[in-house]
Amino acid sequence: MKVVIVGGVAGGATAAARIRRLNEQAEIVVFERSGYISYANCGLPYYIGGVIEDKEELTLQTPESFYNRFRIEVKVFHEVIGIDPPDKTVTVRNLKTGEVFEEKYDKLLLSPGARPFMPDLKGSNSDKIFTLRTVEDTFRIRDAVDVRKPKSAVIAGGGFIGLEVAENLIGRGIKVTILQSAKQLMNPFDADMASLIHAEARKHGITLLLGHSVTGFEERDDKISVFAEGTNPLLTDMVILAIGVTPENALAKAAGLKLGIKGSIVVNEKMETSVKDIYAVGDAVQVKHFVTGKDSLIALAGPANKQGRIAADNICGGNSVYKGSQGSSIIKIFDLTAASTGISEAAARQNGIDCDKVVLSPMNHAGYYPGGKTMTMKVVFEKGTYKLLGAQIIGYDGVDKRIDVLATAIRANLSAIDLKDLDLAYAPPYSSAKDPVNMAGFMIENIANGLVKQWFVEDEPALPRDGSVNLLDTRTAREYAGGHVDGFINIPVDELRERLSELDQSKPVYVICQSGLRSYIATRILCGYGFQCYNFAGGYRFFEAVRKDRCLIEKTTDCGMDDLKTKKR
């Protein structure tokens, strides 16, 4: 059996090695148009910033090491330019010599990946404009930084690549502005959670221009002007385009393979395309979303590796299936860690799912153990069924392990209430006896049992200030003086029973505290005295972060908090 693989990196290289492990006699040929067969794609931004100092560390395998270990023939700087399915041949161009030749195959695996989206904009061919996909792209950007010594950079796009490059350029002493057409960074996160990411970016000197689409470029002397809707031109030394990626589908399209979303390659659960004996994996393929069951594009290294292994199994006569992607991801943003899995609240609503959520701010480990830090968790679930839909966590230590627990729970089809029963490891340096994941489950159980009703950030503007409802802040007088929501009166939770007469029992009570715990206790006290109560999800800390961020994006001072500019946190 002869297997030809188009493209290396995550999907193609994984498949090649797996095929060899399953079939020692197979002839395996890999064509890669770049100069690198297997490299640390996700590590590329960190070479630009000097965090990874040796460029050789980016290379996981070379053609020589791949051949020595697996007896796989790897031809870099070779671009496959055509497929003839009936004849089972591919046409290949040697990019160094220009030679064009044909290669026969019994099985063909396509792993072309995705290319950076390049809008057709005036001036976009400038040598001061860069994209980041390959090792060669990384070297070009690093060389430009080392040689030209730019003082400023504009990054168009606020996803994973945009933020990671921004952080690394800041580390090189470069002033960075991020332009983003959406009014938030990091689309996997809901806007309220993204506000915490925005705050961290601004804290480290990144200028955020959100809600502005790039419209063109113009070179001016040694600089370049970036034009965008709704804002003045930005004069900068270099531009990184990280607007997004689009499936690399030219080969598949020309060969008549069935295409799906944004021209992606349609495959079945065995990673087979619509044409017999041709498989496809990685960022170029359309997959089923594990949570929604709908066709999706999820360009992440983890799914690509798994797909490569599954395709290899089936090429070798196995019966492996890919059960879908759920988009589990994590990113370092300066001192913060931000992670998500499943779908966001916004995505759930876009998919017509009636959902609910809890927001909590637990410590990463026992509060009495030194070094504890707060994380913010948002868990999204379906109303009625309590199906676990997704989660987002932003914080410091311990974010990664909690998101992985939640990702596993989704994959295991646990309900959101089941989170309370998970038996998770505990010791004071690592967690609390009630782990944050368990706490989310307890909160959701309280909602299911009718013990808690919630109100959210988006409800605040509509809350009446005419006395028709009780607005209650249960923090200490000192916390309240440091900033509070307009119209809320202050009764600390420990004084509440003695001061019930200050509230009108005939009217509902909307309660808030710093994190959501004291306000929950207050609602239970009040319910015991016959009040109808609503607890704020996330606490004042979360409310303040979201509203400040929205005001900065909209450039307004009407943030719904008394004397916002003069109050100290």
Short mmCIF file of N, CA and C in Angstrom, two decimals, residues 304-384:
data_model
loop_
_atom_site.label_atom_id
_atom_site.label_comp_id
_atom_site.label_asym_id
_atom_site.label_seq_id
_atom_site.Cartn_x
_atom_site.Cartn_y
_atom_site.Cartn_z
N ALA A 304 -6.94 18.32 15.31
CA ALA A 304 -6.19 17.90 14.11
C ALA A 304 -5.36 16.65 14.39
N ASN A 305 -4.73 16.59 15.55
CA ASN A 305 -3.95 15.41 15.90
C ASN A 305 -4.83 14.17 16.00
N LYS A 306 -5.97 14.31 16.66
CA LYS A 306 -6.88 13.16 16.81
C LYS A 306 -7.39 12.69 15.45
N GLN A 307 -7.74 13.66 14.59
CA GLN A 307 -8.23 13.30 13.26
C GLN A 307 -7.16 12.58 12.45
N GLY A 308 -5.91 13.02 12.57
CA GLY A 308 -4.82 12.35 11.87
C GLY A 308 -4.69 10.90 12.29
N ARG A 309 -4.82 10.66 13.58
CA ARG A 309 -4.73 9.29 14.10
C ARG A 309 -5.91 8.44 13.59
N ILE A 310 -7.10 9.01 13.59
CA ILE A 310 -8.29 8.28 13.16
C ILE A 310 -8.22 7.96 11.67
N ALA A 311 -7.81 8.95 10.86
CA ALA A 311 -7.66 8.69 9.42
C ALA A 311 -6.64 7.59 9.18
N ALA A 312 -5.54 7.62 9.92
CA ALA A 312 -4.50 6.59 9.76
C ALA A 312 -5.05 5.21 10.08
N ASP A 313 -5.81 5.11 11.17
CA ASP A 313 -6.42 3.83 11.53
C ASP A 313 -7.26 3.28 10.38
N ASN A 314 -8.08 4.14 9.79
CA ASN A 314 -8.98 3.69 8.74
C ASN A 314 -8.26 3.41 7.43
N ILE A 315 -7.22 4.17 7.14
CA ILE A 315 -6.38 3.87 5.97
C ILE A 315 -5.78 2.48 6.08
N CYS A 316 -5.47 2.08 7.31
CA CYS A 316 -4.85 0.78 7.54
C CYS A 316 -5.88 -0.32 7.81
N GLY A 317 -7.15 -0.05 7.50
CA GLY A 317 -8.17 -1.08 7.60
C GLY A 317 -8.91 -1.11 8.92
N GLY A 318 -8.69 -0.13 9.78
CA GLY A 318 -9.37 -0.08 11.07
C GLY A 318 -10.78 0.49 10.96
N ASN A 319 -11.35 0.76 12.11
CA ASN A 319 -12.72 1.28 12.14
C ASN A 319 -12.84 2.35 13.23
N SER A 320 -11.99 3.36 13.17
CA SER A 320 -12.02 4.44 14.14
C SER A 320 -12.95 5.56 13.67
N VAL A 321 -13.58 6.22 14.62
CA VAL A 321 -14.50 7.31 14.26
C VAL A 321 -14.17 8.56 15.07
N TYR A 322 -14.42 9.69 14.46
CA TYR A 322 -14.24 10.98 15.13
C TYR A 322 -15.60 11.45 15.62
N LYS A 323 -15.71 11.68 16.91
CA LYS A 323 -17.01 11.96 17.52
C LYS A 323 -17.33 13.45 17.64
N GLY A 324 -16.50 14.28 17.02
CA GLY A 324 -16.80 15.71 17.01
C GLY A 324 -15.86 16.52 17.88
N SER A 325 -15.87 17.81 17.64
CA SER A 325 -15.02 18.75 18.39
C SER A 325 -15.90 19.60 19.29
N GLN A 326 -15.36 20.00 20.42
CA GLN A 326 -16.10 20.89 21.29
C GLN A 326 -15.35 22.19 21.56
N GLY A 327 -14.22 22.37 20.89
CA GLY A 327 -13.54 23.67 20.93
C GLY A 327 -12.85 24.00 22.23
N SER A 328 -12.41 23.00 22.98
CA SER A 328 -11.69 23.29 24.23
C SER A 328 -10.39 24.02 23.91
N SER A 329 -10.16 25.14 24.58
CA SER A 329 -8.99 25.95 24.27
C SER A 329 -8.54 26.73 25.50
N ILE A 330 -7.30 27.16 25.46
CA ILE A 330 -6.74 27.92 26.57
C ILE A 330 -5.68 28.86 26.02
N ILE A 331 -5.53 30.01 26.66
CA ILE A 331 -4.55 31.00 26.21
C ILE A 331 -3.97 31.74 27.41
N LYS A 332 -2.69 32.01 27.34
CA LYS A 332 -2.02 32.87 28.32
C LYS A 332 -2.10 34.31 27.82
N ILE A 333 -2.59 35.20 28.67
CA ILE A 333 -2.66 36.62 28.33
C ILE A 333 -1.95 37.38 29.43
N PHE A 334 -0.67 37.61 29.25
CA PHE A 334 0.17 38.21 30.28
C PHE A 334 0.08 37.37 31.55
N ASP A 335 -0.47 37.91 32.64
CA ASP A 335 -0.53 37.16 33.88
C ASP A 335 -1.78 36.29 33.99
N LEU A 336 -2.72 36.50 33.09
CA LEU A 336 -3.98 35.77 33.13
C LEU A 336 -3.94 34.48 32.32
N THR A 337 -4.81 33.56 32.70
CA THR A 337 -5.10 32.40 31.87
C THR A 337 -6.59 32.43 31.55
N ALA A 338 -6.94 32.27 30.28
CA ALA A 338 -8.33 32.26 29.87
C ALA A 338 -8.60 30.96 29.11
N ALA A 339 -9.67 30.27 29.48
CA ALA A 339 -9.95 28.97 28.88
C ALA A 339 -11.44 28.81 28.66
N SER A 340 -11.78 28.00 27.66
CA SER A 340 -13.19 27.76 27.38
C SER A 340 -13.36 26.36 26.80
N THR A 341 -14.57 25.86 26.90
CA THR A 341 -14.93 24.58 26.29
C THR A 341 -16.41 24.59 25.96
N GLY A 342 -16.80 23.80 24.98
CA GLY A 342 -18.21 23.78 24.59
C GLY A 342 -18.61 25.06 23.90
N ILE A 343 -19.84 25.50 24.13
CA ILE A 343 -20.32 26.72 23.49
C ILE A 343 -20.60 27.79 24.54
N SER A 344 -20.53 29.04 24.10
CA SER A 344 -20.81 30.18 24.98
C SER A 344 -22.30 30.40 25.08
N GLU A 345 -22.69 31.30 25.95
CA GLU A 345 -24.10 31.68 26.06
C GLU A 345 -24.58 32.27 24.73
N ALA A 346 -23.76 33.14 24.14
CA ALA A 346 -24.15 33.76 22.87
C ALA A 346 -24.34 32.71 21.79
N ALA A 347 -23.42 31.74 21.72
CA ALA A 347 -23.53 30.69 20.71
C ALA A 347 -24.75 29.82 20.95
N ALA A 348 -25.05 29.57 22.21
CA ALA A 348 -26.24 28.77 22.52
C ALA A 348 -27.49 29.46 22.00
N ARG A 349 -27.59 30.75 22.25
CA ARG A 349 -28.77 31.48 21.80
C ARG A 349 -28.82 31.55 20.27
N GLN A 350 -27.67 31.69 19.63
CA GLN A 350 -27.63 31.69 18.16
C GLN A 350 -28.09 30.36 17.59
N ASN A 351 -27.89 29.30 18.35
CA ASN A 351 -28.31 27.96 17.92
C ASN A 351 -29.72 27.62 18.39
N GLY A 352 -30.43 28.61 18.92
CA GLY A 352 -31.80 28.39 19.33
C GLY A 352 -31.97 27.59 20.60
N ILE A 353 -30.93 27.55 21.44
CA ILE A 353 -30.99 26.79 22.68
C ILE A 353 -31.39 27.73 23.82
N ASP A 354 -32.43 27.39 24.54
CA ASP A 354 -32.87 28.16 25.70
C ASP A 354 -31.95 27.82 26.86
N CYS A 355 -31.08 28.74 27.22
CA CYS A 355 -30.03 28.41 28.18
C CYS A 355 -30.08 29.30 29.41
N ASP A 356 -29.39 28.85 30.42
CA ASP A 356 -29.19 29.60 31.66
C ASP A 356 -27.71 29.54 31.99
N LYS A 357 -27.31 30.20 33.06
CA LYS A 357 -25.89 30.28 33.39
C LYS A 357 -25.70 30.56 34.86
N VAL A 358 -24.53 30.21 35.36
CA VAL A 358 -24.08 30.69 36.67
C VAL A 358 -22.72 31.33 36.48
N VAL A 359 -22.47 32.35 37.27
CA VAL A 359 -21.16 33.01 37.28
C VAL A 359 -20.68 33.02 38.72
N LEU A 360 -19.47 32.55 38.95
CA LEU A 360 -18.94 32.50 40.30
C LEU A 360 -17.48 32.90 40.31
N SER A 361 -17.02 33.31 41.48
CA SER A 361 -15.64 33.80 41.61
C SER A 361 -14.93 33.08 42.75
N PRO A 362 -14.63 31.80 42.59
CA PRO A 362 -13.96 31.05 43.65
C PRO A 362 -12.46 31.29 43.68
N MET A 363 -11.85 30.91 44.79
CA MET A 363 -10.39 30.92 44.89
C MET A 363 -9.83 29.67 44.23
N ASN A 364 -8.60 29.76 43.75
CA ASN A 364 -8.00 28.61 43.09
C ASN A 364 -7.63 27.51 44.08
N HIS A 365 -7.42 27.89 45.34
CA HIS A 365 -7.21 26.88 46.37
C HIS A 365 -7.74 27.42 47.70
N ALA A 366 -7.56 26.68 48.77
CA ALA A 366 -8.10 27.06 50.07
C ALA A 366 -7.70 28.49 50.43
N GLY A 367 -8.67 29.28 50.88
CA GLY A 367 -8.41 30.69 51.15
C GLY A 367 -7.39 30.94 52.23
N TYR A 368 -7.26 30.01 53.16
CA TYR A 368 -6.31 30.21 54.27
C TYR A 368 -4.89 29.85 53.88
N TYR A 369 -4.73 29.16 52.74
CA TYR A 369 -3.38 28.80 52.29
C TYR A 369 -2.81 29.96 51.50
N PRO A 370 -1.55 30.36 51.76
CA PRO A 370 -0.98 31.56 51.10
C PRO A 370 -1.00 31.46 49.58
N GLY A 371 -1.19 32.62 48.94
CA GLY A 371 -1.06 32.71 47.50
C GLY A 371 -2.32 32.48 46.71
N GLY A 372 -3.44 32.35 47.39
CA GLY A 372 -4.69 32.10 46.68
C GLY A 372 -5.10 33.28 45.81
N LYS A 373 -5.67 32.99 44.65
CA LYS A 373 -6.15 34.03 43.74
C LYS A 373 -7.53 33.66 43.22
N THR A 374 -8.29 34.70 42.91
CA THR A 374 -9.65 34.50 42.44
C THR A 374 -9.69 34.17 40.96
N MET A 375 -10.56 33.25 40.59
CA MET A 375 -10.86 33.01 39.18
C MET A 375 -12.33 33.31 38.96
N THR A 376 -12.69 33.63 37.73
CA THR A 376 -14.08 33.86 37.38
C THR A 376 -14.54 32.74 36.45
N MET A 377 -15.61 32.07 36.83
CA MET A 377 -16.14 30.94 36.06
C MET A 377 -17.54 31.25 35.57
N LYS A 378 -17.81 30.87 34.36
CA LYS A 378 -19.16 30.96 33.81
C LYS A 378 -19.50 29.60 33.23
N VAL A 379 -20.57 29.02 33.72
CA VAL A 379 -21.01 27.70 33.24
C VAL A 379 -22.39 27.87 32.61
N VAL A 380 -22.52 27.39 31.39
CA VAL A 380 -23.75 27.56 30.60
C VAL A 380 -24.44 26.21 30.46
N PHE A 381 -25.75 26.18 30.67
CA PHE A 381 -26.50 24.92 30.59
C PHE A 381 -27.87 25.18 30.00
N GLU A 382 -28.48 24.11 29.52
CA GLU A 382 -29.80 24.23 28.92
C GLU A 382 -30.88 24.26 29.99
N LYS A 383 -31.81 25.16 29.85
CA LYS A 383 -32.92 25.22 30.80
C LYS A 383 -33.76 23.94 30.69
N GLY A 384 -34.26 23.53 31.82
CA GLY A 384 -35.14 22.36 31.83
C GLY A 384 -34.39 21.06 31.88
#
